[in-house]
C-alpha cells in the first residue's frame, strides 16, 4: 500500500504544470485580486504558480531571474490592496519576432506552459501575438484591466478598475466643485483616457460637473483647439448669464490625440511609450486650456480665474472598492479555470453572470490589425442624458433671439458674430 501511494504521489508530481502570471500597462485597482484568485485556483487545481515581475520586461531580455513562486499563504489577503504585487511595465514584445521568441524561451526555461496576462489593449495584443508565436506550446488567457474602460467588452460590462477609479474621481471632483463655488473660479479637470472618454464621462456625469468634453463627440479629425475653447467659453457665458461665475469642466486626456498638433505647438518632440502612444504627461492640456481661456475671456471683457487639475495617478493604485474586489476575484478564478480546462487564446469576460471567453481573433480590428478599442456610444440614451444635464450653448440658445441677445451682450460681441462663432463649436 505504501509503495502504491508513493507511485501516485510521484505521478501527481510529474503531472504538475506551472502557471505564470504577469501584469502589463498602467496600474488599476483590482490587479491584486486577480493575482490572488488566479493563484489560489491554480494551486488547488494542481499547478505551481510563478509571479513574473514587471510584465514582459525581463522576459524580453531572455531573463529568468525576475520571478517569484506564489503561495496561497502569501497572496490570500492581497485583494484588499491597490497597486500590483508583481509590479508592471509597458514593455512591448511585439516589436519584433526576436523579442517574442525571447519571451517564449524564458517561459520555457521556467517551465511555464500556461500564462495569465493582466492588462489593457496593448497587453492583450502582446498576449495574442505570443500565443500565435508559440504554435500551441503555450496556453494564454488575458484578463482585461484598465481604468479607461476601453477594451472591447460587450456594452455595459466594465473593465476592472474603472468603477473604483470613477468612485474616487467623483470624490475629488465633488470637493473641487465646492471650492469652485466658494471662490468663484473654474476648474479644468483632465482625467485619464488615452483614446476613449469613458472615465471622464463617468466622473463628470456622476458628480454633476458643469460639462464634460470627450473625444467621441467630435466627428471630423483633427479638431482645432479653438473649437474646444469655444465650447468652454460658451458654457462659461451661459452659466454667468444664469448668475454663476463658477464651474467645473471635466475633459478626457484623449483630446490631445485628436487636436490639431499645430495648435499645441506640434507634437513631434513629445516622447512616446513602447507601444507608440503619446505620453500624456508630456502635454499639459489643462495648462494649455487655462492659458488660452484666460487670454480669450480677457479679450471679451470677462475676468475668470481658472485652475487646471490632472486627475489620474491618484486613481490608479487606490484600494479597490467592493465592486471591483468581487469582480476581479471572479475574473481571476475564471482565468485559472479556463487554463485548467485546456483553454487558450481568449480574453476573460463575465456576461449575464456567466464566464464567457472572448477569442483573441474576435478582438482584432481588421482595419488596424490591433485590438479593438471600445469608444463611448454618443448615440446611446445614457450619453444623451449626460448631455441634458450639462451647461452648454445649444442650437436652441442660438436660435432664441432673447437668450442670444443676452449672451452676446455679456460677451461684448455683435449678435451675428456671437452666433456664427459659437455655432461653429457644435
XYZ file of N, CA and C in Angstrom, residues 240-398:
477
model
N -22.691 82.220 -16.527
C -22.606 83.554 -15.923
C -23.906 84.316 -16.118
N -24.529 84.143 -17.277
C -25.817 84.810 -17.507
C -26.886 84.294 -16.536
N -26.690 83.031 -16.076
C -27.613 82.443 -15.103
C -27.266 82.827 -13.665
N -26.199 83.628 -13.515
C -25.854 84.128 -12.186
C -24.745 83.375 -11.476
N -24.032 82.514 -12.184
C -22.967 81.746 -11.549
C -21.638 82.024 -12.241
N -20.633 82.392 -11.460
C -19.308 82.686 -12.016
C -18.354 81.505 -11.871
N -18.865 80.400 -11.352
C -18.009 79.242 -11.101
C -18.428 78.065 -11.974
N -17.563 77.066 -12.034
C -17.915 75.861 -12.769
C -16.776 74.851 -12.748
N -17.106 73.639 -13.157
C -16.117 72.565 -13.254
C -16.305 71.867 -14.595
N -15.252 71.859 -15.393
C -15.272 71.145 -16.672
C -14.361 69.933 -16.558
N -14.887 68.767 -16.957
C -14.096 67.534 -16.959
C -13.747 67.209 -18.411
N -12.472 66.970 -18.669
C -12.009 66.729 -20.031
C -11.193 65.446 -20.086
N -11.446 64.630 -21.093
C -10.674 63.400 -21.277
C -9.329 63.742 -21.893
N -8.248 63.163 -21.367
C -6.915 63.466 -21.876
C -6.744 63.028 -23.329
N -7.600 62.100 -23.788
C -7.535 61.641 -25.164
C -7.805 62.737 -26.179
N -8.307 63.887 -25.726
C -8.484 65.021 -26.624
C -7.153 65.426 -27.247
N -6.061 65.176 -26.522
C -4.736 65.525 -27.039
C -4.494 64.862 -28.385
N -4.928 63.609 -28.521
C -4.629 62.851 -29.730
C -5.472 63.260 -30.928
N -6.578 63.979 -30.694
C -7.407 64.390 -31.833
C -7.285 65.875 -32.136
N -6.628 66.636 -31.250
C -6.433 68.056 -31.519
C -5.361 68.239 -32.580
N -5.524 69.292 -33.366
C -4.532 69.613 -34.385
C -3.193 69.887 -33.696
N -2.159 69.087 -34.012
C -0.876 69.257 -33.330
C -0.291 70.652 -33.466
N -0.599 71.344 -34.562
C -0.067 72.694 -34.756
C -0.607 73.653 -33.704
N -1.825 73.384 -33.215
C -2.407 74.239 -32.185
C -1.764 73.997 -30.819
N -1.055 72.871 -30.700
C -0.375 72.556 -29.446
C 1.131 72.766 -29.575
N 1.520 73.503 -30.620
C 2.937 73.751 -30.824
C 3.659 72.592 -31.468
N 2.888 71.675 -32.077
C 3.495 70.487 -32.675
C 3.745 69.431 -31.616
N 3.620 68.165 -32.003
C 3.807 67.071 -31.053
C 4.972 66.162 -31.444
N 5.763 66.607 -32.442
C 6.857 65.757 -32.905
C 7.882 65.507 -31.805
N 8.021 66.486 -30.904
C 9.037 66.388 -29.851
C 8.574 65.568 -28.658
N 7.294 65.241 -28.618
C 6.733 64.596 -27.434
C 7.142 63.121 -27.388
N 7.605 62.684 -26.241
C 8.045 61.304 -26.058
C 6.855 60.353 -26.172
N 7.112 59.161 -26.729
C 6.090 58.130 -26.862
C 6.512 56.886 -26.107
N 5.503 56.070 -25.716
C 5.818 54.870 -24.952
C 6.209 53.724 -25.876
N 6.379 52.536 -25.284
C 6.842 51.377 -26.036
C 5.861 50.936 -27.115
N 4.617 51.348 -27.007
C 3.601 50.957 -27.982
C 3.294 52.080 -28.979
N 4.084 53.173 -28.920
C 3.933 54.255 -29.886
C 2.919 55.315 -29.508
N 2.363 55.244 -28.302
C 1.367 56.222 -27.874
C 2.034 57.447 -27.253
N 1.435 58.607 -27.480
C 1.930 59.835 -26.856
C 1.884 59.668 -25.341
N 2.990 60.043 -24.668
C 2.971 60.062 -23.210
C 2.180 61.292 -22.783
N 0.988 61.047 -22.272
C 0.064 62.142 -21.989
C 0.653 63.164 -21.013
N 1.532 62.700 -20.120
C 2.113 63.618 -19.147
C 3.050 64.630 -19.811
N 3.436 64.352 -21.066
C 4.331 65.260 -21.773
C 3.586 66.484 -22.314
N 2.267 66.415 -22.388
C 1.460 67.529 -22.890
C 0.489 67.945 -21.787
N 0.691 69.114 -21.232
C -0.173 69.595 -20.149
C -1.380 70.297 -20.761
N -2.371 69.499 -21.140
C -3.523 70.052 -21.826
C -4.284 71.036 -20.947
N -4.396 70.734 -19.654
C -5.099 71.632 -18.750
C -4.471 73.007 -18.716
N -3.142 73.049 -18.722
C -2.440 74.327 -18.679
C -2.599 75.080 -20.001
N -2.584 74.350 -21.124
C -2.810 74.984 -22.437
C -4.182 75.646 -22.466
N -5.204 74.916 -22.004
C -6.559 75.462 -21.998
C -6.681 76.625 -21.021
N -6.085 76.490 -19.851
C -6.168 77.560 -18.844
C -5.594 78.863 -19.397
N -4.442 78.747 -20.033
C -3.775 79.939 -20.559
C -4.606 80.592 -21.675
N -5.098 79.784 -22.615
C -5.858 80.327 -23.737
C -7.213 80.882 -23.299
N -7.867 80.199 -22.379
C -9.164 80.687 -21.890
C -9.014 82.022 -21.178
N -7.980 82.131 -20.363
C -7.745 83.392 -19.641
C -7.547 84.535 -20.624
N -6.767 84.299 -21.662
C -6.473 85.331 -22.657
C -7.720 85.705 -23.451
N -8.468 84.706 -23.903
C -9.619 84.993 -24.756
C -10.784 85.609 -23.984
N -10.988 85.188 -22.748
C -12.051 85.802 -21.948
C -11.693 87.242 -21.592
N -10.419 87.508 -21.355
C -9.980 88.884 -21.086
C -10.278 89.771 -22.293
N -10.089 89.208 -23.503
C -10.381 89.970 -24.719
C -11.866 90.269 -24.850
N -12.710 89.432 -24.235
C -14.163 89.649 -24.255
C -14.630 90.510 -23.081
N -13.687 90.952 -22.276
C -14.033 91.785 -21.133
C -14.545 91.000 -19.941
N -14.242 89.691 -19.903
C -14.698 88.833 -18.805
C -13.489 88.345 -18.009
N -13.574 88.498 -16.711
C -12.478 88.077 -15.849
C -12.878 86.801 -15.107
N -12.107 85.751 -15.288
C -12.379 84.465 -14.637
C -11.062 83.812 -14.234
N -11.035 83.245 -13.048
C -9.854 82.510 -12.595
C -10.020 81.035 -12.932
N -9.018 80.473 -13.581
C -9.040 79.049 -13.939
C -7.940 78.303 -13.192
N -8.266 77.089 -12.786
C -7.274 76.203 -12.172
C -7.301 74.886 -12.946
N -6.153 74.485 -13.458
C -6.048 73.210 -14.171
C -5.627 72.125 -13.193
N -6.307 70.993 -13.260
C -6.044 69.892 -12.326
C -6.080 68.574 -13.097
N -4.986 67.824 -13.048
C -4.956 66.495 -13.648
C -5.342 65.466 -12.603
N -6.297 64.621 -12.957
C -6.739 63.552 -12.052
C -6.477 62.227 -12.753
N -5.553 61.460 -12.231
C -5.218 60.198 -12.876
C -4.422 59.296 -11.973
N -3.235 59.740 -11.621
C -2.370 58.911 -10.790
C -2.974 58.649 -9.416
N -3.831 59.573 -8.964
C -4.495 59.355 -7.666
C -5.459 58.169 -7.707
N -5.881 57.781 -8.909
C -6.912 56.755 -9.061
C -6.338 55.366 -9.315
N -5.167 55.276 -9.906
C -4.693 54.003 -10.458
C -4.319 52.956 -9.411
N -3.747 53.391 -8.305
C -3.284 52.431 -7.295
C -4.122 52.487 -6.020
N -5.325 53.017 -6.129
C -6.219 53.064 -4.962
C -6.653 51.656 -4.573
N -6.966 51.478 -3.306
C -7.557 50.207 -2.885
C -8.896 50.042 -3.592
N -9.169 48.869 -4.151
C -10.416 48.686 -4.908
C -11.646 48.737 -4.010
N -12.724 49.280 -4.554
C -13.997 49.250 -3.840
C -14.559 47.827 -3.916
N -15.526 47.468 -3.063
C -16.056 46.094 -3.065
C -16.490 45.588 -4.435
N -17.071 46.455 -5.267
C -17.483 46.024 -6.608
C -16.304 45.418 -7.355
N -15.183 46.156 -7.390
C -14.030 45.675 -8.145
C -13.342 44.495 -7.467
N -13.402 44.417 -6.141
C -12.825 43.252 -5.461
C -13.565 41.983 -5.879
N -14.878 42.022 -5.791
C -15.668 40.837 -6.156
C -15.494 40.508 -7.637
N -15.570 41.531 -8.474
C -15.474 41.353 -9.922
C -14.129 40.728 -10.297
N -13.046 41.239 -9.725
C -11.728 40.756 -10.117
C -11.413 39.377 -9.538
N -11.967 39.067 -8.407
C -11.776 37.706 -7.890
C -12.472 36.704 -8.822
N -13.632 37.074 -9.329
C -14.314 36.223 -10.307
C -13.474 36.069 -11.577
N -12.921 37.189 -12.053
C -12.125 37.148 -13.280
C -10.879 36.274 -13.102
N -10.201 36.433 -11.965
C -9.004 35.640 -11.708
C -9.306 34.158 -11.630
N -10.393 33.816 -10.951
C -10.810 32.416 -10.851
C -11.096 31.855 -12.245
N -11.865 32.600 -13.024
C -12.254 32.112 -14.355
C -11.051 31.959 -15.279
N -10.082 32.873 -15.174
C -8.876 32.762 -15.997
C -8.122 31.469 -15.679
N -7.946 31.209 -14.388
C -7.228 29.992 -13.983
C -7.993 28.738 -14.382
N -9.306 28.758 -14.194
C -10.119 27.586 -14.527
C -10.101 27.319 -16.030
N -10.091 28.388 -16.808
C -10.057 28.241 -18.269
C -8.797 27.499 -18.698
N -7.667 27.850 -18.090
C -6.416 27.158 -18.408
C -6.450 25.718 -17.921
N -6.979 25.504 -16.730
C -7.076 24.142 -16.197
C -7.932 23.258 -17.104
N -8.921 23.856 -17.740
C -9.819 23.112 -18.633
C -9.238 22.948 -20.038
N -8.025 23.454 -20.238
C -7.380 23.299 -21.536
C -7.595 24.452 -22.487
N -8.210 25.525 -22.021
C -8.494 26.656 -22.893
C -7.271 27.506 -23.187
N -7.334 28.278 -24.250
C -6.248 29.188 -24.613
C -6.755 30.234 -25.595
N -5.929 31.272 -25.823
C -6.176 32.301 -26.844
C -7.520 33.005 -26.667
N -7.777 33.489 -25.462
C -9.048 34.175 -25.212
C -8.888 35.196 -24.102
N -9.799 36.153 -24.098
C -9.907 37.139 -23.033
C -11.071 36.747 -22.133
N -10.879 36.952 -20.839
C -11.911 36.594 -19.874
C -13.000 37.664 -19.848
N -14.242 37.248 -19.828
C -15.347 38.172 -19.569
C -16.431 37.449 -18.799
N -17.209 38.207 -18.066
C -18.357 37.649 -17.357
C -19.595 38.375 -17.871
N -20.459 37.635 -18.548
C -21.646 38.211 -19.168
C -22.887 37.528 -18.603
N -23.810 38.350 -18.115
C -25.031 37.826 -17.504
C -24.723 36.812 -16.402
N -23.674 37.106 -15.640
C -23.325 36.271 -14.506
C -22.590 34.993 -14.857
N -22.206 34.820 -16.124
C -21.531 33.590 -16.535
C -20.205 33.905 -17.227
N -19.209 33.062 -16.984
C -17.925 33.207 -17.654
C -18.094 32.973 -19.150
N -17.631 33.943 -19.932
C -17.720 33.849 -21.380
C -16.375 34.228 -21.984
N -15.617 33.248 -22.507
C -14.345 33.597 -23.128
C -14.563 34.324 -24.450
N -13.765 35.356 -24.694
C -13.804 36.075 -25.966
C -12.525 35.731 -26.717
N -12.610 34.934 -27.796
C -11.404 34.517 -28.526
C -10.574 35.718 -28.986
N -9.264 35.575 -28.930
C -8.383 36.657 -29.358
C -8.718 37.147 -30.759
N -9.053 36.219 -31.661
C -9.294 36.610 -33.046
C -10.492 37.548 -33.186
N -11.413 37.506 -32.222
C -12.567 38.408 -32.256
C -12.229 39.799 -31.730
N -11.063 39.950 -31.107
C -10.672 41.224 -30.511
C -9.952 42.138 -31.493
N -9.627 41.612 -32.675
C -8.792 42.369 -33.613
C -9.633 43.246 -34.526
N -9.222 44.492 -34.650
C -9.831 45.425 -35.596
C -9.182 45.178 -36.956
N -9.967 44.731 -37.919
C -9.419 44.357 -39.229
C -8.763 45.540 -39.941
N -9.193 46.756 -39.622
C -8.645 47.931 -40.305
C -7.282 48.341 -39.763
N -6.986 47.980 -38.516
C -5.727 48.385 -37.898
C -4.811 47.201 -37.578
N -5.394 46.013 -37.465
C -4.622 44.850 -37.051
C -4.341 44.830 -35.574
N -4.845 45.818 -34.852
C -4.658 45.911 -33.405
C -5.935 45.489 -32.689
N -5.845 45.361 -31.362
C -7.042 45.044 -30.594
C -8.032 46.207 -30.671
N -9.300 45.888 -30.720
C -10.340 46.904 -30.832
C -10.396 47.769 -29.570
N -10.755 49.031 -29.776
C -10.934 49.960 -28.667
C -12.416 50.302 -28.565
N -12.960 50.173 -27.372
C -14.377 50.496 -27.171
C -14.507 51.984 -26.859
N -15.255 52.676 -27.690
C -15.462 54.107 -27.507
C -16.816 54.357 -26.848
N -16.992 55.561 -26.317
C -18.293 55.952 -25.778
C -19.288 56.036 -26.931
N -20.443 55.416 -26.768
C -21.501 55.471 -27.771
C -22.299 56.747 -27.560
N -22.004 57.779 -28.367
C -22.671 59.064 -28.162
C -24.113 59.044 -28.653
N -24.515 57.934 -29.293
C -25.910 57.787 -29.702
C -26.751 57.119 -28.635
N -26.109 56.663 -27.559
C -26.839 55.953 -26.510
C -27.661 56.919 -25.667
N -28.705 56.389 -25.061
C -29.529 57.221 -24.185
C -28.737 57.685 -22.971
N -27.829 56.838 -22.511
C -27.005 57.195 -21.359
C -26.196 58.460 -21.632
N -25.603 58.549 -22.829
C -24.829 59.745 -23.156
C -25.741 60.945 -23.356
N -26.879 60.724 -24.010
C -27.803 61.827 -24.246
C -28.328 62.420 -22.940
N -28.537 61.557 -21.950
C -28.965 62.050 -20.635
C -27.854 62.899 -20.016
N -26.616 62.428 -20.140
C -25.491 63.200 -19.608
C -25.446 64.589 -20.237
N -25.679 64.677 -21.544
C -25.659 65.974 -22.222
C -26.765 66.892 -21.731
N -27.920 66.323 -21.401
C -29.044 67.138 -20.942
C -28.726 67.873 -19.648
N -27.862 67.290 -18.838
C -27.541 67.907 -17.554
C -26.319 68.812 -17.610
N -25.659 68.873 -18.766
C -24.518 69.775 -18.907
C -24.995 71.183 -19.246
N -24.161 72.139 -18.886
C -24.428 73.515 -19.293
C -23.543 73.812 -20.500
N -24.172 73.906 -21.658
C -23.504 74.228 -22.914
C -24.423 75.121 -23.727
N -23.842 75.909 -24.595
C -24.667 76.613 -25.563
C -25.222 75.606 -26.552
N -26.520 75.662 -26.797
C -27.165 74.727 -27.715
C -27.721 75.467 -28.920
N -28.191 74.706 -29.890
C -28.831 75.325 -31.054
C -30.073 76.110 -30.637
N -30.775 75.594 -29.637
C -31.950 76.329 -29.132
C -31.545 77.682 -28.571
N -30.423 77.734 -27.849
C -29.941 79.004 -27.302
C -29.624 79.993 -28.432
N -28.979 79.481 -29.470
C -28.517 80.357 -30.541
C -29.628 80.766 -31.498
